[in-house]
XYZ file of C-alpha atoms in Angstrom:
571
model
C 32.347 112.888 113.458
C 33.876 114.986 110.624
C 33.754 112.000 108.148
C 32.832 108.294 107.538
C 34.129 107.883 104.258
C 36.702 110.337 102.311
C 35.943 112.053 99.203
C 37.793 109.188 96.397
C 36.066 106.407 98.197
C 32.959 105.710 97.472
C 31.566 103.412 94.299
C 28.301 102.058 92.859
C 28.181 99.183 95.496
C 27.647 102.194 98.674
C 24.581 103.435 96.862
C 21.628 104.106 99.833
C 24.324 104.085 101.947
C 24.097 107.214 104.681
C 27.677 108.702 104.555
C 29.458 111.846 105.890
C 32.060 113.710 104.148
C 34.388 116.678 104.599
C 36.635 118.394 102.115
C 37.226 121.329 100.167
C 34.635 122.941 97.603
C 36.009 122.191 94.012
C 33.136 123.959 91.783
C 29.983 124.881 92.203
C 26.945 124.748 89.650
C 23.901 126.467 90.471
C 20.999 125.147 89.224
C 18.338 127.491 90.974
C 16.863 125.520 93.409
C 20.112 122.780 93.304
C 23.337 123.239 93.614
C 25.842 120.584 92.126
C 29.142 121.060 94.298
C 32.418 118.956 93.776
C 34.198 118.424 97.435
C 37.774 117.543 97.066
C 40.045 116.296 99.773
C 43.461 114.506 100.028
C 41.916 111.163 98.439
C 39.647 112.828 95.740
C 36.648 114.312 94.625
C 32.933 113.718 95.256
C 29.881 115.372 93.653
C 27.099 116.751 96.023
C 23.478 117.937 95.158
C 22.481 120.473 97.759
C 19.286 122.109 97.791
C 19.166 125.753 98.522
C 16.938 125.380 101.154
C 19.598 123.863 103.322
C 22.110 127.112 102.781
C 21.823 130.006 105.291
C 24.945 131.535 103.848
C 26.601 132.185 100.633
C 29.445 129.019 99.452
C 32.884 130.113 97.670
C 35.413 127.769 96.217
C 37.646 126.397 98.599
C 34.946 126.362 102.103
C 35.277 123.699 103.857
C 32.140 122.133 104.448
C 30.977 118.554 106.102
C 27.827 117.077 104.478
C 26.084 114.304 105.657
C 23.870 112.332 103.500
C 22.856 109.282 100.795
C 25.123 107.661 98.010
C 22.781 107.750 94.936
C 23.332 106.857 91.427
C 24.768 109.418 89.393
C 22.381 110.222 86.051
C 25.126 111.821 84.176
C 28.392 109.891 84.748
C 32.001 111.033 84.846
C 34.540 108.228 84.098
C 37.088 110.793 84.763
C 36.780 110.192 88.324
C 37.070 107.316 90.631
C 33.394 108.522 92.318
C 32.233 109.326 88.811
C 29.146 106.971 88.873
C 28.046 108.141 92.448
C 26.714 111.843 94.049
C 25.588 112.367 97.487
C 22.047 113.877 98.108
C 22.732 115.992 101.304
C 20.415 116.421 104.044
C 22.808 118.365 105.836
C 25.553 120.661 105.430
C 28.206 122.501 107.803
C 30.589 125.196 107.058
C 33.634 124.373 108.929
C 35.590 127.299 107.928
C 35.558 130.178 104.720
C 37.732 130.748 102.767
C 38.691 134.225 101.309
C 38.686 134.890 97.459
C 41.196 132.607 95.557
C 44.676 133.918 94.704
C 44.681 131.536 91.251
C 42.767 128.115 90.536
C 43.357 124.912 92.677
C 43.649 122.995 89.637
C 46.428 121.361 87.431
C 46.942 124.256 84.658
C 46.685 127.052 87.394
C 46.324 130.425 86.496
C 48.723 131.464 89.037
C 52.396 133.010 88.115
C 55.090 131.262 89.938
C 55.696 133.947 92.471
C 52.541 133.909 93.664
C 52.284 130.240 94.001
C 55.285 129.880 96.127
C 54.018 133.033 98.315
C 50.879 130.853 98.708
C 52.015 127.451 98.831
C 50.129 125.934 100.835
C 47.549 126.335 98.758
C 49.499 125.651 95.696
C 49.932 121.901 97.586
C 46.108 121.617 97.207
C 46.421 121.285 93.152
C 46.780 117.281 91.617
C 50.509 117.888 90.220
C 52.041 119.120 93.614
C 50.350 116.482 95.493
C 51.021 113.257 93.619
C 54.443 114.906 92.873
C 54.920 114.525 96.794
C 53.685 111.109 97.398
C 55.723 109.999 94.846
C 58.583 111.772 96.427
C 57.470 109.723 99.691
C 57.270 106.481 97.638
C 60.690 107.027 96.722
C 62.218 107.657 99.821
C 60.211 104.475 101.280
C 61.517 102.713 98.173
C 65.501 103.519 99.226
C 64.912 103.233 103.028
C 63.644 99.440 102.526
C 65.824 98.426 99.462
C 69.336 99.612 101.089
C 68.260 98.184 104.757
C 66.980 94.748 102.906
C 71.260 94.976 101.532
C 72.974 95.710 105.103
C 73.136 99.264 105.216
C 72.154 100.705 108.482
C 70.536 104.689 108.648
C 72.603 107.366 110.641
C 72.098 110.765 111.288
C 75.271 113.180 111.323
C 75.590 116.344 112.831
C 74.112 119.236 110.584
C 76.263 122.110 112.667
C 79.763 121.396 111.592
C 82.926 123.137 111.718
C 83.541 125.441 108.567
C 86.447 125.146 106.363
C 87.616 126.788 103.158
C 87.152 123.674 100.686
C 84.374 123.192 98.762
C 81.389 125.500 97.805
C 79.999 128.398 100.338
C 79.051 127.454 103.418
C 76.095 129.072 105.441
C 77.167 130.089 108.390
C 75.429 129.950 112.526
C 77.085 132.065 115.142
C 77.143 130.893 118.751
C 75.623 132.758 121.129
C 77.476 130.407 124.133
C 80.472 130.875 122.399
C 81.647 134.553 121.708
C 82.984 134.992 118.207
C 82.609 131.525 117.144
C 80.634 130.097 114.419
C 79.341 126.741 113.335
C 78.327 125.842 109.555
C 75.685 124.100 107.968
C 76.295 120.981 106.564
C 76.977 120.705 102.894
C 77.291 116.959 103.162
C 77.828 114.160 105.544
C 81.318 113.345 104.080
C 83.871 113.004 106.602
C 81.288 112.085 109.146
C 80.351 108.883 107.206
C 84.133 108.074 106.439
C 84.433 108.074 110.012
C 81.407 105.865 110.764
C 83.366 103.483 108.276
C 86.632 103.699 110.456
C 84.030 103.229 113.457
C 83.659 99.856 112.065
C 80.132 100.075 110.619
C 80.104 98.162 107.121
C 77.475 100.068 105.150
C 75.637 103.605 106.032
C 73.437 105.749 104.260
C 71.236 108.617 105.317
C 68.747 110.555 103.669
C 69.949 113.899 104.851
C 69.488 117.827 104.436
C 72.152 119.654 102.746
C 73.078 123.497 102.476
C 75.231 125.338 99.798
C 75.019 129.297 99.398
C 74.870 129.073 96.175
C 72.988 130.793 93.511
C 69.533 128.894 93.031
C 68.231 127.492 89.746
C 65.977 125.962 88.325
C 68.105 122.495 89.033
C 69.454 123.304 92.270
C 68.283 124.560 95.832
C 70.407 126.132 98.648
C 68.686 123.668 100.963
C 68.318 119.757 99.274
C 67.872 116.638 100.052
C 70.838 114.087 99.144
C 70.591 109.785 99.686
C 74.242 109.712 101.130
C 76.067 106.650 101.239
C 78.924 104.282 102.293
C 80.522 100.898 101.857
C 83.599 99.787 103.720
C 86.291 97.122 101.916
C 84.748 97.782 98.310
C 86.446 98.920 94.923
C 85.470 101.466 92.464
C 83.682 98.369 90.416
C 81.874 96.936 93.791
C 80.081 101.002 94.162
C 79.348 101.219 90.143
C 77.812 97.513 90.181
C 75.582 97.748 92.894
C 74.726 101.564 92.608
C 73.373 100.912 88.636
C 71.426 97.594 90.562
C 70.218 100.190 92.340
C 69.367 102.760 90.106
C 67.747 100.707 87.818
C 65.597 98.997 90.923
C 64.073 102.105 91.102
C 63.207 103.100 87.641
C 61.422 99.363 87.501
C 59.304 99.630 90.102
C 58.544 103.589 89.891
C 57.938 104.098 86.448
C 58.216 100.206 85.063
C 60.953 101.173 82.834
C 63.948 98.768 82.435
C 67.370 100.323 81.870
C 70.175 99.275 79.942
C 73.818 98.344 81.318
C 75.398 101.801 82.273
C 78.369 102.571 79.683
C 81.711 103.874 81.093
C 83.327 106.255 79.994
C 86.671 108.379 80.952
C 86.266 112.104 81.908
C 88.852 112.769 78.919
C 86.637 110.973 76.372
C 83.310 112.774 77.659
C 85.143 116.113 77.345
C 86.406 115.069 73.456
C 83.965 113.322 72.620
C 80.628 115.984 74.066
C 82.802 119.428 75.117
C 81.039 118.521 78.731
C 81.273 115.880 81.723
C 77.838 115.293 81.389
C 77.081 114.451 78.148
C 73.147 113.822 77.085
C 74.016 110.613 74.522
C 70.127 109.691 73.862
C 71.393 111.316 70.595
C 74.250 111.045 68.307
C 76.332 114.207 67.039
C 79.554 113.103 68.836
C 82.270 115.649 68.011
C 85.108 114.862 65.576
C 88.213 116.620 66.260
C 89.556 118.649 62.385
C 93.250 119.713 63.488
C 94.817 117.062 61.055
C 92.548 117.611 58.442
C 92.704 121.693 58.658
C 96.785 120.936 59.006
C 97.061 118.467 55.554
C 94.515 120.779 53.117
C 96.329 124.301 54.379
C 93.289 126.002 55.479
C 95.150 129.110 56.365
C 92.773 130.699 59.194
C 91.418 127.405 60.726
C 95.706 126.781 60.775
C 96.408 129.071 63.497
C 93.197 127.724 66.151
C 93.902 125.281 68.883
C 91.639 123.223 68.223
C 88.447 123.032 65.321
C 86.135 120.538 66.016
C 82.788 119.637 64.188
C 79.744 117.600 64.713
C 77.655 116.403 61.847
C 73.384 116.309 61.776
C 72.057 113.625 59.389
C 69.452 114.294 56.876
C 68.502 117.406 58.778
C 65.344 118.127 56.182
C 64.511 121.486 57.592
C 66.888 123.698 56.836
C 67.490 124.988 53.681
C 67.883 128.824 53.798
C 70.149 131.280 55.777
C 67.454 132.580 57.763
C 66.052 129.657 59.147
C 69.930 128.381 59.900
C 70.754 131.283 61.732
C 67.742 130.870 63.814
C 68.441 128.083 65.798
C 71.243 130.000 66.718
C 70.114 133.012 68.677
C 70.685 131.870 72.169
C 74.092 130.732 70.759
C 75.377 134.198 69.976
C 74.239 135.256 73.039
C 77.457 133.973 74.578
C 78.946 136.595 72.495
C 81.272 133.672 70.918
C 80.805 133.134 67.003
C 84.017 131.147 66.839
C 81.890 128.803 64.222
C 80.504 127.974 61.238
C 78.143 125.872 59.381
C 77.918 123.969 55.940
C 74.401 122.422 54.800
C 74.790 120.273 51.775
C 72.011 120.247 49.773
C 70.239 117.279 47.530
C 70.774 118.724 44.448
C 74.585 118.524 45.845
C 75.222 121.989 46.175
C 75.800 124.039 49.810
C 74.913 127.085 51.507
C 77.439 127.727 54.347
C 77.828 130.801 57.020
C 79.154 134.454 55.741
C 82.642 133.744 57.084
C 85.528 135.444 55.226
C 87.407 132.613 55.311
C 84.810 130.039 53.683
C 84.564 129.229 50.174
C 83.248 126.335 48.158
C 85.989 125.040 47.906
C 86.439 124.813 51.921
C 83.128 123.198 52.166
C 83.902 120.506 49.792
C 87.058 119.563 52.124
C 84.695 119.221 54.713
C 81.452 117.398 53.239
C 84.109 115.188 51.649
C 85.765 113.944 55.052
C 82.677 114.274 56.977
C 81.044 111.546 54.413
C 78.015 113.611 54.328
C 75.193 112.660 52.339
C 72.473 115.688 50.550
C 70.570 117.192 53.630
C 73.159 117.023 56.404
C 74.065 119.557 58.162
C 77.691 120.616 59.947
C 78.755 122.790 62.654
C 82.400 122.984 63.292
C 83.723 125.656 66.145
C 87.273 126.599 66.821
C 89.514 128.790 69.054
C 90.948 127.735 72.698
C 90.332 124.200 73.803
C 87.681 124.472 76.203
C 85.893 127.219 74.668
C 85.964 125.782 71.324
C 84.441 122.456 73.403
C 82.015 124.572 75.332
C 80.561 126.219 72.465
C 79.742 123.302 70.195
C 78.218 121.302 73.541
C 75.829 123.856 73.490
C 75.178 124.191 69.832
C 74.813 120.123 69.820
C 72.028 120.791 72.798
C 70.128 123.652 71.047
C 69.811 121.894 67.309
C 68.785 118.679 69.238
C 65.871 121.089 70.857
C 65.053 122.420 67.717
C 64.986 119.221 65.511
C 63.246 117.267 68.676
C 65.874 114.941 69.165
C 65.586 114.522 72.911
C 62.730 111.850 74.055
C 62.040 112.557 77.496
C 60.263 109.256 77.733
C 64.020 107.731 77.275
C 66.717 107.595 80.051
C 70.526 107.032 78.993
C 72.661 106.772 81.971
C 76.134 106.339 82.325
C 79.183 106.627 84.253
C 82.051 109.148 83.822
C 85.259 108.076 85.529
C 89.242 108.534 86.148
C 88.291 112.542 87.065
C 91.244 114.167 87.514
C 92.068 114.678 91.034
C 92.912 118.213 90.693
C 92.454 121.387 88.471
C 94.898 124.350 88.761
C 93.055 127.614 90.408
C 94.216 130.839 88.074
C 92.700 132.894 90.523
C 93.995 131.896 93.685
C 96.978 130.825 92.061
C 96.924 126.935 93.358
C 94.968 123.341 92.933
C 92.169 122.380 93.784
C 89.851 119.308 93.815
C 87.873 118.086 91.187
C 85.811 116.099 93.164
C 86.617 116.570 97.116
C 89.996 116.514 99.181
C 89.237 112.859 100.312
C 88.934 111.477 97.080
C 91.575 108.785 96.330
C 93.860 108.673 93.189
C 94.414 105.983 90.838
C 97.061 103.958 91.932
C 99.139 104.085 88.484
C 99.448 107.850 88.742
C 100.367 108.059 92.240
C 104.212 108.231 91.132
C 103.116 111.316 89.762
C 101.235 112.719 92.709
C 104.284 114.637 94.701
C 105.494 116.649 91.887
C 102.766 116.530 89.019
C 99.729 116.534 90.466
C 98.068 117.888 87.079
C 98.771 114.563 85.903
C 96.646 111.810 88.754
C 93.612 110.900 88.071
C 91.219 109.645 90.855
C 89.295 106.875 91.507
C 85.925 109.041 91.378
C 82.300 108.446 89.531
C 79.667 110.661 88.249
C 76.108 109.338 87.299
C 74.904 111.359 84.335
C 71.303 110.975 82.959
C 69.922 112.081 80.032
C 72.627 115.309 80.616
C 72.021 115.729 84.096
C 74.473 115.046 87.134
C 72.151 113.042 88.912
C 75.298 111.130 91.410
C 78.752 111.519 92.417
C 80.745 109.449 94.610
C 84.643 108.326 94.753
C 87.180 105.606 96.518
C 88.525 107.552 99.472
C 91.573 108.149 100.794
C 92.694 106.256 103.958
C 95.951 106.570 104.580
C 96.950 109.587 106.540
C 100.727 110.170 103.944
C 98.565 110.709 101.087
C 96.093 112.310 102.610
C 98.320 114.815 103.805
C 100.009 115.137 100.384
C 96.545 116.307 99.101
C 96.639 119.422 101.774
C 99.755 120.353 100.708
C 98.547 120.363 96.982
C 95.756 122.409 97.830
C 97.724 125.357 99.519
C 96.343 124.528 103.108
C 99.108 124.945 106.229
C 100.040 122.725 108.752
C 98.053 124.974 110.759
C 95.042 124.987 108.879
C 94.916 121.531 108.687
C 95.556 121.201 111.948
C 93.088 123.386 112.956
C 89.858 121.763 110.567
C 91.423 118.221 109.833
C 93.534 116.931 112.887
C 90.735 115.169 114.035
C 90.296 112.886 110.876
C 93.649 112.660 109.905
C 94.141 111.019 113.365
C 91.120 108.842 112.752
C 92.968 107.543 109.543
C 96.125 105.987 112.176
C 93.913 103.722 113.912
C 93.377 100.926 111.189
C 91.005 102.978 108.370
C 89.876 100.127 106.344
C 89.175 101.167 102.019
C 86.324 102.589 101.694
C 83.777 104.113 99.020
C 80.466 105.802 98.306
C 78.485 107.799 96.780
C 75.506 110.416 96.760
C 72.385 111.283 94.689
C 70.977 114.415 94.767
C 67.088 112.841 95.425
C 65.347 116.115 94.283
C 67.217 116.692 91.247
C 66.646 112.315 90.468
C 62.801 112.817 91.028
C 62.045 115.530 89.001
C 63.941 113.660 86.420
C 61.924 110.590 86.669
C 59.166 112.565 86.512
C 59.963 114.582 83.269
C 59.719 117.896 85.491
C 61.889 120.775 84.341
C 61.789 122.373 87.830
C 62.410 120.430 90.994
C 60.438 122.867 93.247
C 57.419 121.142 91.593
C 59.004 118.299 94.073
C 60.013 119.973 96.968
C 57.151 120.857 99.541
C 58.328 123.925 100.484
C 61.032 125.439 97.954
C 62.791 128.696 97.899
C 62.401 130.380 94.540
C 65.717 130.948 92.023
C 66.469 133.937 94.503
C 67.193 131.650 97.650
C 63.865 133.243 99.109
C 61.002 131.521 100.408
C 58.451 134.225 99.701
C 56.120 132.744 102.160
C 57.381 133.435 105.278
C 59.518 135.978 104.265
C 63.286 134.353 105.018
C 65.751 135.445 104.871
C 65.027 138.489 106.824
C 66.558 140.715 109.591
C 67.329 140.398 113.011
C 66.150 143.528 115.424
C 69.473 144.862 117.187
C 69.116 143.224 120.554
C 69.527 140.000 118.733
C 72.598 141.320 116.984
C 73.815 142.105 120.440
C 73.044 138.416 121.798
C 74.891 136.966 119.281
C 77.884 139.537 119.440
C 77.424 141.037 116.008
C 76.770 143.928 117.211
């Protein structure tokens, strides 16, 4: 018997109780004569006193070792732990395996750089954080499985192997060995495959599912992640936003007992004009305020010739009263090698220090204080140029001064929905449209008179969740009528052939009485780690590759010796 009792389990009522226990040496304390050993396994930790006599061999940190022996009270007690008013005397002890010299600590605050973490993770799954951060992964995905079966959804699994096609991001591709010169691609979501399970008749799917993009890896994102996938049949945009934010806000309750607020709605246009970004962080304020008229009316001759000059305004931002410390917060801005901005900081004694731009002057500042409304301490930034740079740039000057001032609670979460996406965006590069959101994604049906000849102009019935700034869900009404489907193709520069080729099958599906349909999916890893206040979803993740696409542990990816090459014909 390797154990009667685990190491979290036992409490002041086992004491005299003759117990066994197996786990993991913790620390050791040598007292001489005694030695006062924590064991550690899955459940928790124990503390040991083992007399030297019993040893025949040197203990390390991280043995594994089965003891057997009595519950006694523990003289000096550690509240810290569930066992903390127990030890175990031990009247025998035996090493089930060694363990070789540590490559960092097993505990929370480990020593150990990243890269050598994730090149020993398994042992890196031994500390606190990783394994709680797991189980609650596991609670979650419980959570989900029994909530959307309790509402009528059913769980299918869709193929992973799929045909490649040109739209969307990268795909990784599989050859076939069977098949000489043919390749199959990995998954980068169930999409089609659940719109067909809702022409199949079935009323509401989901799936917890693998999916694989070769993209570049962040800190945010993982070639390989895990996505809740779903779909409704005979529903509306409102139908997927009302029960989704049920939903949502079912989870944060009973996860972290925090009670959301009704999602807000708002346009992609607004988001864009209102944050330069369609995934605006509003647990602050700073929304921008657009200066054309104003620049236009007072004949500020520089600002004249811009696009667009837009400003944000910080209230009674205390701190900053000098150049220096200004221009500091700024660093990582300039970095972007863009300095299409200034700022203005109106002091209390009503006076204002403002950037070393040739075309500011007092006089310029008062123009802006003035029509700003701003009050002694405030603080502006107003950027200017193109349209979407000048957008771009103050987004991410509004992100960095809320950073620096500590504006941004991570114990708050501020969802909302951004909808009406346009359906398309127009490729420079490739000289054509393409989707904003996927090729099955239906439009609005007030733009569809402009759908055969100004495209630019339809919006689509699609739905991001943002949280706190993050992307955490995106989702859309489909498409199911084959005409309009078809019109999309021809939008995106695909032939007859090519559709043919990747599409035929679904566009056939869609003549056999498609009923409306609609869903959406969350990207689980990314919506842990934000419940969880992580700032890396690895940390969530049992076995992550690192912001290379590597996993450093087994060494993928890696070559294939020439005879496989020749097996599979690429060679």
């Amino acid at each position: 018997m390797y154990r009667t009792h685990n190491c979290g389990e036992l409490r002041k009522k086992d004491i005299g109780e003759k117990v066994i226990l197996s786990g993991w040496i913790q620390n050791i304390r040598n007292f001489g004569s005694l030695f006062f050993i924590d064991i550690r396994d899955y459940f928790g930790i124990t503390q040991i006193i083992l007399s030297k006599s019993l040893l025949t061999i040197s203990l390390g940190k991280e043995f594994l070792i089965r003891i057997n022996g009595e519950v006694i009270e523990r003289l000096s007690k550690n509240y810290n732990l569930n066992t903390g008013e127990i030890e175990i005397k031990v009247s025998k002890i035996d090493i089930l395996n060694s363990s070789l010299p540590l490559p960092f600590s097993i505990i929370d605050k480990t020593d150990g750089s990243e890269e050598n973490r994730m090149t020993h993770r398994y042992l890196d799954i031994r500390r606190n954080l990783i394994k709680k951060n797991l189980i609650m992964r596991h609670k979650i995905f419980l959570m989900i499985r029994n909530f959307l079966s309790m509402k009528g959804f059913i769980e299918v699994e869709t193929p992973v192997l799929i045909n490649h096609t040109s739209e969307g991001a990268r795909s990784f591709v599989v050859p076939s060995r069977n098949h000489v010169g043919k390749f199959y691609a990995l998954s980068q979501s169930p999409q089609l495959f659940k719109q067909l399970l809702m022409i199949g008749g079935i009323d509401k799917y989901f799936q917890i599912v693998k999916c694989f993009r070769d993209e570049d890896a962040r800190s945010d994102r993982q070639i390989e992640f895990t996505q809740l996938d779903c779909e409704m049949s005979f529903v509306n945009e409102n139908d997927v936003l009302i029960f989704f934010e049920y939903f949502i806000k079912h989870i944060f309750n009973n996860i972290k007992n925090i009670k959301l607020d009704t999602f807000p709605k708002i346009s992609y246009f607004d988001a864009i004009k209102m944050y330069g970004t369609d995934s605006p962080d509003i647990r602050f304020g700073m929304k921008f305020c657009e200066l054309n008229d104003l620049v236009h009316k007072k004949e500020i001759n520089y600002l004249i010739k811009q696009e667009l000059i837009v400003g944000i305004k910080i209230k009674k931002c205390k701190c900053f009263y000098t150049y220096d410390n200004i221009n500091s917060i700024l660093d990582n801005i300039k970095k972007l090698n863009n300095e299409n901005f200034f700022w203005i900081k109106y002091l209390p004694d009503k006076t204002f220090i403002y950037s070393n731009k040739s075309f500011i002057n007092k006089e310029i500042c008062s123009i802006f204080i003035e029509y700003f409304q701003s009050n002694p301490d405030d603080l502006l930034f107003i950027s200017y140029g193109e349209k979407k740079d000048a957008r771009n740039l103050l987004h991410k000057i509004r992100l960095e001064i809320a950073n620096c001032l500590n504006l941004i609670n991570k114990k708050i979460f501020k969802p909302l929905w951004i909808k009406d996406i346009p359906l398309f965006e127009w490729e420079e590069k490739n000289n054509r449209y393409k989707s904003m959101h996927h090729p099955f994604t239906s439009p609005k049906e007030e733009d569809l008179q402009y759908l055969e000849n100004n495209p630019e102009n339809v919006r689509s019935k699609s739905y991001d969740l943002v949280i706190n700034g993050t992307e955490i869900g995106s989702g859309s009404i489909r498409i199911y009528k084959k005409k309009i489907q078809n019109i999309i193709f021809k939008h995106l520069g695909l032939s007859k052939k090519e559709i043919e080729s990747n599409f035929s099958f679904f566009t056939k599906a869609l003549t056999y009485g498609a009923p409306p349909h609609g869903g959406i999916a969350f990207g689980l890893d990314r919506l842990i780690n934000l419940i969880e206040g992580d700032e890396d979803i690895k940390n969530f993740i049992a076995f992550p590759k690192n912001n290379d696409g590597k996993d450093i542990m087994i060494n993928t990816p890696s070559s294939l010796d020439m005879d496989k090459l020749k097996e599979l014909y690429l060679r």
